[in-house]
PDB file of C-alpha atoms in Angstrom:
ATOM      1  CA  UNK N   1      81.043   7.030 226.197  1.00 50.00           C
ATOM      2  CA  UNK N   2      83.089  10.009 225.754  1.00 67.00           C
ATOM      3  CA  UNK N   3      84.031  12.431 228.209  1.00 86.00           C
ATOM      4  CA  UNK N   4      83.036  15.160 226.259  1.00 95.00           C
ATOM      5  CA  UNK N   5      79.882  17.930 227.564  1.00 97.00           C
ATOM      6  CA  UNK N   6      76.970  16.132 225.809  1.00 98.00           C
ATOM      7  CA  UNK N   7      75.324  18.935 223.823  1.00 98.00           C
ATOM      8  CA  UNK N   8      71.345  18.203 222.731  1.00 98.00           C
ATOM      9  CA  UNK N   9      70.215  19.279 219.593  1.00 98.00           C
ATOM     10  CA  UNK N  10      66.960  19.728 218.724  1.00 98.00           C
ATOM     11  CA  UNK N  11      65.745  19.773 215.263  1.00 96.00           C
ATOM     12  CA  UNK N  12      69.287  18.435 213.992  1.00 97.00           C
ATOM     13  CA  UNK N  13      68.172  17.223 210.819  1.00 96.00           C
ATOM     14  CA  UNK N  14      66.755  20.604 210.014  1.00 95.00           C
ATOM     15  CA  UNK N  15      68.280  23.991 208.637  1.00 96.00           C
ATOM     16  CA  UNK N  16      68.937  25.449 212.509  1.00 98.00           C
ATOM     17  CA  UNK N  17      69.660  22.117 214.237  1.00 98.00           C
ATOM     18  CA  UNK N  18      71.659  20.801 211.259  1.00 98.00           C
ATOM     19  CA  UNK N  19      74.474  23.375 210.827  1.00 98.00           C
ATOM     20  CA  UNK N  20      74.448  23.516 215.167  1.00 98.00           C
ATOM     21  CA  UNK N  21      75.118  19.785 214.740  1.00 98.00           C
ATOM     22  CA  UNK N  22      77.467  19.665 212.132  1.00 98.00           C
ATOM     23  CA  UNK N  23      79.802  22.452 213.724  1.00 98.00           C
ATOM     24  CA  UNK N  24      79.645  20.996 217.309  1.00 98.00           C
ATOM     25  CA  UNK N  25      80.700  17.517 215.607  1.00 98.00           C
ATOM     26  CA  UNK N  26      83.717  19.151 213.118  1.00 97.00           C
ATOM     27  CA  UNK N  27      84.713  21.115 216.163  1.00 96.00           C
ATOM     28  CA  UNK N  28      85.540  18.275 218.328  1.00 95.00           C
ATOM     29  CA  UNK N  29      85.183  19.732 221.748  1.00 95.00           C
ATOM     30  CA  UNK N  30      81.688  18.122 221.938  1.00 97.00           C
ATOM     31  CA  UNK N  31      79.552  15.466 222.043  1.00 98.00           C
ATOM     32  CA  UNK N  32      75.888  15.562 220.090  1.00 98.00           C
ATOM     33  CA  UNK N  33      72.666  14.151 221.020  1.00 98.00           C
ATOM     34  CA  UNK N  34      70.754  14.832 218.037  1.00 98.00           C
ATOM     35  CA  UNK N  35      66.758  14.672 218.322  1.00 97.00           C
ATOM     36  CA  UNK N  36      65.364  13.470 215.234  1.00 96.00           C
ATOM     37  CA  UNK N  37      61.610  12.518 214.685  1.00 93.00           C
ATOM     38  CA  UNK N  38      62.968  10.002 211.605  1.00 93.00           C
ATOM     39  CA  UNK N  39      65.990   8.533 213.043  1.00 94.00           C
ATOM     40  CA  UNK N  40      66.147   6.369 209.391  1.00 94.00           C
ATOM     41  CA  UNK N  41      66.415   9.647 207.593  1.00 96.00           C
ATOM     42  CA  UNK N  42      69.374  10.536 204.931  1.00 97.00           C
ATOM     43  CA  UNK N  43      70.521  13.599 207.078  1.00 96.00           C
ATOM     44  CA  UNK N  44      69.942  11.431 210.428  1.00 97.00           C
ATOM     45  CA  UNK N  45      72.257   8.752 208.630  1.00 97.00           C
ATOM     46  CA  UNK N  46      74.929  11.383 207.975  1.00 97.00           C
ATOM     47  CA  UNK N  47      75.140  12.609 211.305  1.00 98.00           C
ATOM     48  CA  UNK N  48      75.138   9.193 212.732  1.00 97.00           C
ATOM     49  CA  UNK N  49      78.506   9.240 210.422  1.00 97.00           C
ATOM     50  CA  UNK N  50      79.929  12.251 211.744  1.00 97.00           C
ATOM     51  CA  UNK N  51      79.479  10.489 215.190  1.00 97.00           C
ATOM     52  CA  UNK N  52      76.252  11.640 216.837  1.00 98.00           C
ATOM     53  CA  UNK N  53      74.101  10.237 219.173  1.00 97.00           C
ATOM     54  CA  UNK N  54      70.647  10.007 216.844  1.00 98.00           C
ATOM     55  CA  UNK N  55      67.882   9.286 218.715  1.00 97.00           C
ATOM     56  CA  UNK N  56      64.150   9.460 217.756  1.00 96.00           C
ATOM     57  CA  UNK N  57      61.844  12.002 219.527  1.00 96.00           C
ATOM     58  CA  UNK N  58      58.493  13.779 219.046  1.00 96.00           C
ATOM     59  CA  UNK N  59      58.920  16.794 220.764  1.00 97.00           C
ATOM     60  CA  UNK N  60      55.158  16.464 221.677  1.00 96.00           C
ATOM     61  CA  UNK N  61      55.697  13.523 223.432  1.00 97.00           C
ATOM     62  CA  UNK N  62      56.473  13.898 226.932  1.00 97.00           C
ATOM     63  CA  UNK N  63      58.002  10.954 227.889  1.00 97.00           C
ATOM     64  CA  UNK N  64      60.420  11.090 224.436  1.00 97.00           C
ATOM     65  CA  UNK N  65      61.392  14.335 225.655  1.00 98.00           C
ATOM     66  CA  UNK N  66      62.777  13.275 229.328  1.00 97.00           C
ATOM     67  CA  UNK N  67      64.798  10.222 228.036  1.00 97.00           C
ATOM     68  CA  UNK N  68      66.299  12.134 225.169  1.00 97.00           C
ATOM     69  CA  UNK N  69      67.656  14.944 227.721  1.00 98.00           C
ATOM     70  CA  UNK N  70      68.941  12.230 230.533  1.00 97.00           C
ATOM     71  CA  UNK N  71      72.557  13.130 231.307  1.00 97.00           C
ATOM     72  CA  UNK N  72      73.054  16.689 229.074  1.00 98.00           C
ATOM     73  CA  UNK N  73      75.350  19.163 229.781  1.00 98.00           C
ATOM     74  CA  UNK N  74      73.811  21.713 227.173  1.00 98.00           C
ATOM     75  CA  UNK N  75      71.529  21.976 224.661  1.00 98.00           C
ATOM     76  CA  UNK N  76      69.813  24.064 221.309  1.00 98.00           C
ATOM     77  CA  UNK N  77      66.435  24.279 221.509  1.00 98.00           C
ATOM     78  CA  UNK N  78      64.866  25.496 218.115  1.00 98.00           C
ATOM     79  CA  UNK N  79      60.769  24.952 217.517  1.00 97.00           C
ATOM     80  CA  UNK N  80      58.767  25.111 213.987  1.00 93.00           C
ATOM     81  CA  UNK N  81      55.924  27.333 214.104  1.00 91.00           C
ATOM     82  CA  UNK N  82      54.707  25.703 211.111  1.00 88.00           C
ATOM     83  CA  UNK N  83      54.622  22.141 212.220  1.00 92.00           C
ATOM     84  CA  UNK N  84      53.110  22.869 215.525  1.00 93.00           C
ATOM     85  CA  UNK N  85      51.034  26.126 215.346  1.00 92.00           C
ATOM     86  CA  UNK N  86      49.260  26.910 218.374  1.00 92.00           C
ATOM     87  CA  UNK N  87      51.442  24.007 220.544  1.00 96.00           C
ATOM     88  CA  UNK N  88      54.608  26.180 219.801  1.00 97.00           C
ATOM     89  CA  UNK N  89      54.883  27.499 222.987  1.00 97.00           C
ATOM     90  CA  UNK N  90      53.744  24.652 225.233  1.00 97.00           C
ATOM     91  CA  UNK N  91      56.360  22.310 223.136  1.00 97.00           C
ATOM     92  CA  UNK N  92      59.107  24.765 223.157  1.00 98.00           C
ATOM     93  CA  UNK N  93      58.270  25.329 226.937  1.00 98.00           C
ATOM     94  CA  UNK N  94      58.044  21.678 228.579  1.00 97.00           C
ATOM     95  CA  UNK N  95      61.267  20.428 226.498  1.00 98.00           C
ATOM     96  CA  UNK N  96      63.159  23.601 227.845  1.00 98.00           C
ATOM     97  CA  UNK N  97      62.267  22.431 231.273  1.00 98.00           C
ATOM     98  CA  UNK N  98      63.141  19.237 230.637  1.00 98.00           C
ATOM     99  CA  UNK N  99      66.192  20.022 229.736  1.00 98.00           C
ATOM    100  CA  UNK N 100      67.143  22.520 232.766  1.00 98.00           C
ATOM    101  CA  UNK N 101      65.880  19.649 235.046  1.00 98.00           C
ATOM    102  CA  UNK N 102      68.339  17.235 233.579  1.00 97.00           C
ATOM    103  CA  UNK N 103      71.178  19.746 234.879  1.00 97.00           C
ATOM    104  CA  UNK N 104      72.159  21.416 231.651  1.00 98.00           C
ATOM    105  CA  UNK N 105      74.473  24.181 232.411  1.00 98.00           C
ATOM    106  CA  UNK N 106      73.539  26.177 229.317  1.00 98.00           C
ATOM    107  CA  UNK N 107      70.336  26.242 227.182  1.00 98.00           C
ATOM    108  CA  UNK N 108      71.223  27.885 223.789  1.00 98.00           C
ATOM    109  CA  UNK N 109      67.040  29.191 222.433  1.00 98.00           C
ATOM    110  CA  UNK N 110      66.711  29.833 218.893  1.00 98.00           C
ATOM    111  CA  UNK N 111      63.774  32.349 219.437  1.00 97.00           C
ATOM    112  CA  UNK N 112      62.531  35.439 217.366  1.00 96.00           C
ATOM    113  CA  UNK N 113      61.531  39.552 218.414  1.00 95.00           C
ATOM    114  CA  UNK N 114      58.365  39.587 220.600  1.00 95.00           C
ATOM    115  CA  UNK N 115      55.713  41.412 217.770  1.00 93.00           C
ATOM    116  CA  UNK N 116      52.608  41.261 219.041  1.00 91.00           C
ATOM    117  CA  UNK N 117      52.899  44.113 221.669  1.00 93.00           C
ATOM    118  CA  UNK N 118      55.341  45.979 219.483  1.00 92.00           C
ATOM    119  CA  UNK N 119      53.360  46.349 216.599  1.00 92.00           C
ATOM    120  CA  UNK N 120      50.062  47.078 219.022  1.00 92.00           C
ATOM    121  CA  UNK N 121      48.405  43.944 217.355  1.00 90.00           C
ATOM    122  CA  UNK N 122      48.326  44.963 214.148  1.00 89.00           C
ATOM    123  CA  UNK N 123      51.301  42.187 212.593  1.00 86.00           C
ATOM    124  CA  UNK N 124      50.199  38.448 212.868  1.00 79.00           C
ATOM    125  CA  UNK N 125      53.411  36.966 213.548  1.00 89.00           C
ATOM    126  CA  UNK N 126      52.163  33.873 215.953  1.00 90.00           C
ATOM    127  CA  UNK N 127      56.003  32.290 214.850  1.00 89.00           C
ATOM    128  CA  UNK N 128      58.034  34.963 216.699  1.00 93.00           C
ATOM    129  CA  UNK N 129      55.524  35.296 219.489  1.00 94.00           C
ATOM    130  CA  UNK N 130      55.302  31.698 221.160  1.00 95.00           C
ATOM    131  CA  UNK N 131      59.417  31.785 220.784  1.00 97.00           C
ATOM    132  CA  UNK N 132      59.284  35.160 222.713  1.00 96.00           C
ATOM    133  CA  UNK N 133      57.145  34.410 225.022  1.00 96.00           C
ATOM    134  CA  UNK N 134      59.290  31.035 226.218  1.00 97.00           C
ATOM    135  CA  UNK N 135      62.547  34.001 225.867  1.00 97.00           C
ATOM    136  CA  UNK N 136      60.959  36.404 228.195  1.00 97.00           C
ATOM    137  CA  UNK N 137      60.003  33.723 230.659  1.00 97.00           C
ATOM    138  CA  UNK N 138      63.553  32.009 230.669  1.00 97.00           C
ATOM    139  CA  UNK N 139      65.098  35.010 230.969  1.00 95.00           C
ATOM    140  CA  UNK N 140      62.702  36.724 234.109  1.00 95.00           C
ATOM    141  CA  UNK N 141      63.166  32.855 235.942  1.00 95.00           C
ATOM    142  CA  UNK N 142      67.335  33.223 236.085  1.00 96.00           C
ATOM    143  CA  UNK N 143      67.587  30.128 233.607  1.00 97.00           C
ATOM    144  CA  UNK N 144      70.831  29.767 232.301  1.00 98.00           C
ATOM    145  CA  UNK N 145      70.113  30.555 229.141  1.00 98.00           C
ATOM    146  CA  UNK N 146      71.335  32.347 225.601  1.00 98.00           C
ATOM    147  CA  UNK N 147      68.920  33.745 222.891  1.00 98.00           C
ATOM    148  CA  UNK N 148      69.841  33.541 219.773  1.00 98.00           C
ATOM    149  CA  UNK N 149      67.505  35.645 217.563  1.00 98.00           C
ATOM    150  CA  UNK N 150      67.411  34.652 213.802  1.00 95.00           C
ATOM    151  CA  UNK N 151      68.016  36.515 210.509  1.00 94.00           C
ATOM    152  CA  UNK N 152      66.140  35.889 207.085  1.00 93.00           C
ATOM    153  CA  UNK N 153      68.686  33.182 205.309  1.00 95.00           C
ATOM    154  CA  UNK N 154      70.849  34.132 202.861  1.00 96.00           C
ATOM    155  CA  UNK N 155      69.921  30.479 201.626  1.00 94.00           C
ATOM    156  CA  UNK N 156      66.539  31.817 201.134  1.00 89.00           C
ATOM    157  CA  UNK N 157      67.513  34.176 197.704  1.00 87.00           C
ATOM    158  CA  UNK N 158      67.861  31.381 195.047  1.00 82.00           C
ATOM    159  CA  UNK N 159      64.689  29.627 195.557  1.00 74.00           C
ATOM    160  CA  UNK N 160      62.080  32.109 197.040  1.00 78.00           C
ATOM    161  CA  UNK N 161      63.730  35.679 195.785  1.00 86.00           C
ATOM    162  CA  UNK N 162      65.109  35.398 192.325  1.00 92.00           C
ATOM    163  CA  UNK N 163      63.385  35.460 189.155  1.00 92.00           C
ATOM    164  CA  UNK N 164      64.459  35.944 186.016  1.00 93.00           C
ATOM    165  CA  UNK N 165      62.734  38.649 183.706  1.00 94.00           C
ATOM    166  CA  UNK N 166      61.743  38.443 180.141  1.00 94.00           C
ATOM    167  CA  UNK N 167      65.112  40.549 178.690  1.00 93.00           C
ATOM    168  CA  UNK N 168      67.045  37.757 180.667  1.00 91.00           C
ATOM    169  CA  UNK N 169      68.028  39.890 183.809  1.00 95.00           C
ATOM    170  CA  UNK N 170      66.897  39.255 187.372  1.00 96.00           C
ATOM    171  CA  UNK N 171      64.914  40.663 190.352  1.00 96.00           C
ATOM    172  CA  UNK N 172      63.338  40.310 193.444  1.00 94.00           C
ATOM    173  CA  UNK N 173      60.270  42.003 195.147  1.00 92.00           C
ATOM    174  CA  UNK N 174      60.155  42.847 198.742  1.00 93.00           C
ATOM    175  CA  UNK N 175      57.626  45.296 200.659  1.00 94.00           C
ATOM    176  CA  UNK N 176      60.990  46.722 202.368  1.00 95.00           C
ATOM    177  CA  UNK N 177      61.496  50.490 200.972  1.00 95.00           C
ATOM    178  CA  UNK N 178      65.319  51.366 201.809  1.00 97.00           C
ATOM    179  CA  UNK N 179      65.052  50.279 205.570  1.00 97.00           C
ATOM    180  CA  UNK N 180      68.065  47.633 206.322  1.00 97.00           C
ATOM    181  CA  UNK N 181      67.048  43.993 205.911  1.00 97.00           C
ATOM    182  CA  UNK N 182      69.394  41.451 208.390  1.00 97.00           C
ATOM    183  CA  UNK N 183      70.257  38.260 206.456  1.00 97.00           C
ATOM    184  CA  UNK N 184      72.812  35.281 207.552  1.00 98.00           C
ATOM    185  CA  UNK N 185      73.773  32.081 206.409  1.00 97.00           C
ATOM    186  CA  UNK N 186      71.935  29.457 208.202  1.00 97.00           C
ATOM    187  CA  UNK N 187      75.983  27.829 207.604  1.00 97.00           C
ATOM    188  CA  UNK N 188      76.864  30.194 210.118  1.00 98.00           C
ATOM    189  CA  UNK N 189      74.865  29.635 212.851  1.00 98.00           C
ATOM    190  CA  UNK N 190      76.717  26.634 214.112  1.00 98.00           C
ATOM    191  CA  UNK N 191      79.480  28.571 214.698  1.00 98.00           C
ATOM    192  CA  UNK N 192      77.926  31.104 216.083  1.00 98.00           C
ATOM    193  CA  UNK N 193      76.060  28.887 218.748  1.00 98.00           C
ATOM    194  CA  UNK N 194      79.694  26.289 219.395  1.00 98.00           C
ATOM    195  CA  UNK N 195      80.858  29.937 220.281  1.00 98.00           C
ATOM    196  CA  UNK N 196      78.046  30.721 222.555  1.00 98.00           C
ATOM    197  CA  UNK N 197      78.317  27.431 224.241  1.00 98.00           C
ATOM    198  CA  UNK N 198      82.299  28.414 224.594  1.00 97.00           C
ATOM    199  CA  UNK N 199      81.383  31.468 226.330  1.00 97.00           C
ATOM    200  CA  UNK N 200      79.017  29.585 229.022  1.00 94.00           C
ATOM    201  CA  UNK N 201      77.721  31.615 231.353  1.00 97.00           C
ATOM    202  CA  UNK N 202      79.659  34.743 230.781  1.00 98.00           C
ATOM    203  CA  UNK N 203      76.463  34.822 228.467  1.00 98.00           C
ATOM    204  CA  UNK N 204      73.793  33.724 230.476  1.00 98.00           C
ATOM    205  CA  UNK N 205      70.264  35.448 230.446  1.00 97.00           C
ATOM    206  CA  UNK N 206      71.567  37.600 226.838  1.00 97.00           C
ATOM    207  CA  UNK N 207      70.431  37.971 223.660  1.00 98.00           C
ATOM    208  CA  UNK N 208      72.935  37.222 220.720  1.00 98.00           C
ATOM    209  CA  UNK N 209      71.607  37.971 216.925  1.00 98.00           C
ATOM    210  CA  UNK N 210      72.377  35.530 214.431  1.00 98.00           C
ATOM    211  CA  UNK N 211      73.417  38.291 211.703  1.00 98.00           C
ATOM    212  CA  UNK N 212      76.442  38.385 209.060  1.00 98.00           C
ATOM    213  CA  UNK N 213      75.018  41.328 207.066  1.00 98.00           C
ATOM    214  CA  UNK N 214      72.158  44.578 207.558  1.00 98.00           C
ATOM    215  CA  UNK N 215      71.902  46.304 204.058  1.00 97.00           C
ATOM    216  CA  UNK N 216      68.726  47.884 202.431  1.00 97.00           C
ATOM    217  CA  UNK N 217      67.551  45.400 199.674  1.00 96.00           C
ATOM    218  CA  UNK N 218      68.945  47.691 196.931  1.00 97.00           C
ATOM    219  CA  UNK N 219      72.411  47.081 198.473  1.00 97.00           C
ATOM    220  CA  UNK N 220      71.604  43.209 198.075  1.00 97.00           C
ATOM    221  CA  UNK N 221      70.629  43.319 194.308  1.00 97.00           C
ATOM    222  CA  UNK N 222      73.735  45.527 193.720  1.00 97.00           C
ATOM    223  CA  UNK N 223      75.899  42.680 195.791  1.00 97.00           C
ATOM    224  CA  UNK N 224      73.987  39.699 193.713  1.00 96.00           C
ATOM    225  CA  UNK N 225      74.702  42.047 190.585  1.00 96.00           C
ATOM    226  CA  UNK N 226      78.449  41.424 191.149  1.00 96.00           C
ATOM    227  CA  UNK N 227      78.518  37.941 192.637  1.00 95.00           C
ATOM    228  CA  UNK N 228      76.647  36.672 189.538  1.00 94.00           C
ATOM    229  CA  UNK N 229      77.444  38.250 186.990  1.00 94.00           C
ATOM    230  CA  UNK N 230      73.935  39.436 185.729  1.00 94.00           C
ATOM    231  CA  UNK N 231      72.260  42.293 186.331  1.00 96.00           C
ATOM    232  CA  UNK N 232      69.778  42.004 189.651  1.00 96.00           C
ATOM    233  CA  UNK N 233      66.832  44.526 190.412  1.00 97.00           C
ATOM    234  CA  UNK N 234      64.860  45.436 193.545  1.00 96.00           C
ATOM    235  CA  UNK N 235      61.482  45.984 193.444  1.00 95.00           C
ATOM    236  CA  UNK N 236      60.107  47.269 196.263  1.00 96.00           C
ATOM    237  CA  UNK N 237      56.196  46.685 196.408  1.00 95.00           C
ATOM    238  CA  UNK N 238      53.325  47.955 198.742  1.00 95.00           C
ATOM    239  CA  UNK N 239      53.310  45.491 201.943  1.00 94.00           C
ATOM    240  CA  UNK N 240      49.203  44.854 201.535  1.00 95.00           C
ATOM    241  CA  UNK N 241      50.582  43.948 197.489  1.00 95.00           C
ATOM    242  CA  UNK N 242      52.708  41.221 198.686  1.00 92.00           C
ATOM    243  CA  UNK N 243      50.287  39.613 200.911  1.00 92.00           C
ATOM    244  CA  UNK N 244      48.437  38.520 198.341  1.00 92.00           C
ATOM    245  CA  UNK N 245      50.836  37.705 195.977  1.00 88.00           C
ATOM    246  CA  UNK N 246      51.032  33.961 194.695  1.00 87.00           C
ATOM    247  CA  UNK N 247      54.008  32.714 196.960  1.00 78.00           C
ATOM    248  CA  UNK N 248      54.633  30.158 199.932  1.00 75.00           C
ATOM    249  CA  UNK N 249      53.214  31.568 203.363  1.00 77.00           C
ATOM    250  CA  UNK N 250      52.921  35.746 201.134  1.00 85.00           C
ATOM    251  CA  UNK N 251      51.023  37.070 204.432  1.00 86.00           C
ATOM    252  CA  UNK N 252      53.122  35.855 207.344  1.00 84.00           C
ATOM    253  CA  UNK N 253      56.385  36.725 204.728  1.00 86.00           C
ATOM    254  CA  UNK N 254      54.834  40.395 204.298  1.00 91.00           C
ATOM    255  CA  UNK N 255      54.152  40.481 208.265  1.00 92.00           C
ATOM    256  CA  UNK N 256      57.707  39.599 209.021  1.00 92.00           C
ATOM    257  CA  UNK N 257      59.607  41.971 206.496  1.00 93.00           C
ATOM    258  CA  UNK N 258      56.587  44.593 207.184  1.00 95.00           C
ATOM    259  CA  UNK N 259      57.977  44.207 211.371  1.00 95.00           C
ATOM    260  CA  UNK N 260      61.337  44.448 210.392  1.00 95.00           C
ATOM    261  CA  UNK N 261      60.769  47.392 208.534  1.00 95.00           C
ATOM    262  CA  UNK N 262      58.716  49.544 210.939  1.00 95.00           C
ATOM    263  CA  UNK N 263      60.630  47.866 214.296  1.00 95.00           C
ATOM    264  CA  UNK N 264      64.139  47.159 213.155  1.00 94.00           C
ATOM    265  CA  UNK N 265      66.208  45.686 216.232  1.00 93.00           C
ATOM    266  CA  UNK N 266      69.340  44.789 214.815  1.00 97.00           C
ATOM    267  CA  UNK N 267      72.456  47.622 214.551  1.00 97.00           C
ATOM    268  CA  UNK N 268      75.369  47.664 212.965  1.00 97.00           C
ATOM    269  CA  UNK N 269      76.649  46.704 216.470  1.00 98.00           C
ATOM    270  CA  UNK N 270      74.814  43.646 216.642  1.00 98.00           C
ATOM    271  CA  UNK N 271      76.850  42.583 213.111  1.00 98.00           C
ATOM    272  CA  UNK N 272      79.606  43.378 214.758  1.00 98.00           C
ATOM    273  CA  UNK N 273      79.075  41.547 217.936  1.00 98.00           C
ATOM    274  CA  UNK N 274      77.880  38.550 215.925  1.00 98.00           C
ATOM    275  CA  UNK N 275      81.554  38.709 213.644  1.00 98.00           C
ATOM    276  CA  UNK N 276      83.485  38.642 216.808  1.00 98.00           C
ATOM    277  CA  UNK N 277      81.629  35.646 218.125  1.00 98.00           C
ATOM    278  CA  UNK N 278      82.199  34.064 214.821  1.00 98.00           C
ATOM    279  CA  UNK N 279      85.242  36.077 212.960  1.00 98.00           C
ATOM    280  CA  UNK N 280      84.253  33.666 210.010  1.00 97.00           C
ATOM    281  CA  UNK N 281      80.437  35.279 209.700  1.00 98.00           C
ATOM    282  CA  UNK N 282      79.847  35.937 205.657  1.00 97.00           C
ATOM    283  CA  UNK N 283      78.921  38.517 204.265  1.00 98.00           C
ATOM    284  CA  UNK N 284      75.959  38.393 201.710  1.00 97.00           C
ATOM    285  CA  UNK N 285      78.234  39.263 199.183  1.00 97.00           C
ATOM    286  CA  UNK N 286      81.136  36.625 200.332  1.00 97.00           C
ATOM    287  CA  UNK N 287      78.643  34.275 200.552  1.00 97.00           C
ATOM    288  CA  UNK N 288      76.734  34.512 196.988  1.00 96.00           C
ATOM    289  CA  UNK N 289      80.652  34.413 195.942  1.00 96.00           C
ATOM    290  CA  UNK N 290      81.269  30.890 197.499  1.00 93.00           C
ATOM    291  CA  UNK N 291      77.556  28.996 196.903  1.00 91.00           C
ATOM    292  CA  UNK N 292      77.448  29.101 193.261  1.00 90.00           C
ATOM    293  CA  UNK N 293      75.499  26.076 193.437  1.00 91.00           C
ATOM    294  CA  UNK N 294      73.052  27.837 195.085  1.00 91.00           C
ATOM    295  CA  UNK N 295      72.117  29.736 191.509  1.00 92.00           C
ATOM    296  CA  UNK N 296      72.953  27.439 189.015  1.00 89.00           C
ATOM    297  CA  UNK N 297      69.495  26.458 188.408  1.00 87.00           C
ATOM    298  CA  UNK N 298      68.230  29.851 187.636  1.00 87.00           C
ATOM    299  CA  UNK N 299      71.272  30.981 185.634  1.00 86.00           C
ATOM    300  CA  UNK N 300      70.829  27.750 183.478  1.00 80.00           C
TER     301      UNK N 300
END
């Protein structure tokens, strides 16, 4: 026992619910319930180290889902899309009312930009719109909850961005043009969300984004140019090109940077508003600097 507010985290053996779990734990101003489906997992077994509370639950379990929130003072609530599909929403929606039943004071939602009506059907991005539709419905009931709306991972360069060209240089493709791309470390959102959590309800019913840098992709290959070393090139391409290029999930990529480029949400404000939060938020450019590990394959 520990009289510590009991924070849940949901998908804390994940990128989101990882780095959320980590922080709270290094922070030492609270205690973590982390939801795990394998409780025997490697990461489960490290945060068991750090000194969480793993337990094992299937989101889509009801029952799993009231015993795991018994007794929480707050809790992080972030869904895969690509697990669950078309049960997104009705997951995302019965564990968040699970957990504001148990008496949490503040539900932190990891959710994404409604695109549906935005982009007057014409982007498929069923990923952002069960997480906005939960958002909007939170928000219009008076929950006591915080939004936290998600930027592309910096994380995401080395192993879906980079490739290395025949005359030994680099580049990456996009369908972007020069429209300002928002990127974080995934690192960073722990901090980020142990700050929203700080803030309680001073930020109830808001929307926070999760973003340490908004630069056109050019600006990123001339940032990756430095950091590594090597010369890096953007390429943009035609958005209906990169749907059907040969890569992990091409269409609902192309629909995402496509919505970001014809509905982009996120100022220079928003940075700034993120980077007080978090007054350690990275930079792209401080980041590539200090994960070197990151590239070391492809520089090899």
């Amino acid at each position: 026992m520990t009289d510590r507010p009991l924070v849940l985290v949901t998908g804390a053996t994940g990128a989101q619910g990882g780095s959320v779990a980590r922080h709270l734990l290094r922070s030492g101003r609270w205690a973590v319930r982390a939801v795990t489906r394998d409780p025997r997992s490697a990461a489960a077994a490290a945060l068991t180290a750090r000194g969480a509370d793993v337990v094992a639950c299937d989101l889509t379990d009801p029952g799993q889902v009231r015993r795991s929130v018994a007794g929480v003072d707050a809790a992080f609530l972030v869904t895969d899309y690509w697990s669950l599909k078309e049960r997104e929403y009705e997951v995302a929606r019965r564990t968040a009312d699970a957990v504001l039943a148990a008496g949490a004071g503040t539900l932190v939602h990891s959710s994404l930009p409604e695109a549906h009506r935005r982009s007057g059907g014409a982007l498929a991005l069923p990923h952002h719109d069960g997480k906005a539709r939960l958002e909007e419905e939170l928000r219009a009931g008076g929950s006591p909850v915080v939004t936290v709306h998600l930027s592309t991972y910096y994380e995401n360069w080395p192993a879906r961005r980079l490739r290395r060209q025949e005359d030994g240089t680099f580049a990456f493709t996009l369908p972007h043009g020069d429209t300002p791309l928002p990127a974080v470390s995934v690192a960073d959102l722990g901090p980020l969300v142990g700050a929203v959590l700080d803030a309680g309800p001073a930020l109830h019913g808001d929307v926070v984004k999760a973003v340490g840098d908004l630069l056109p992709p050019a600006a990123y290959a001339a940032a990756l140019t430095r950091s590594l070393g090597v010369p890096v090139a953007y390429r943009d391409v035609p958005y209906e090109t990169y749907r059907e290029l040969p890569l992990p999930h091409a269409r609902a990529v192309a629909d995402m940077l496509e919505f970001t480029r014809r509905h982009p949400d996120v100022t220079a404000a928003d940075v700034a508003r993120a980077r007080g939060l978090h007054p350690g938020m990275r930079t792209f450019e401080s980041w590539a600097d200090s994960a070197p590990e990151q590239f070391a394959r492809l520089l090899r």
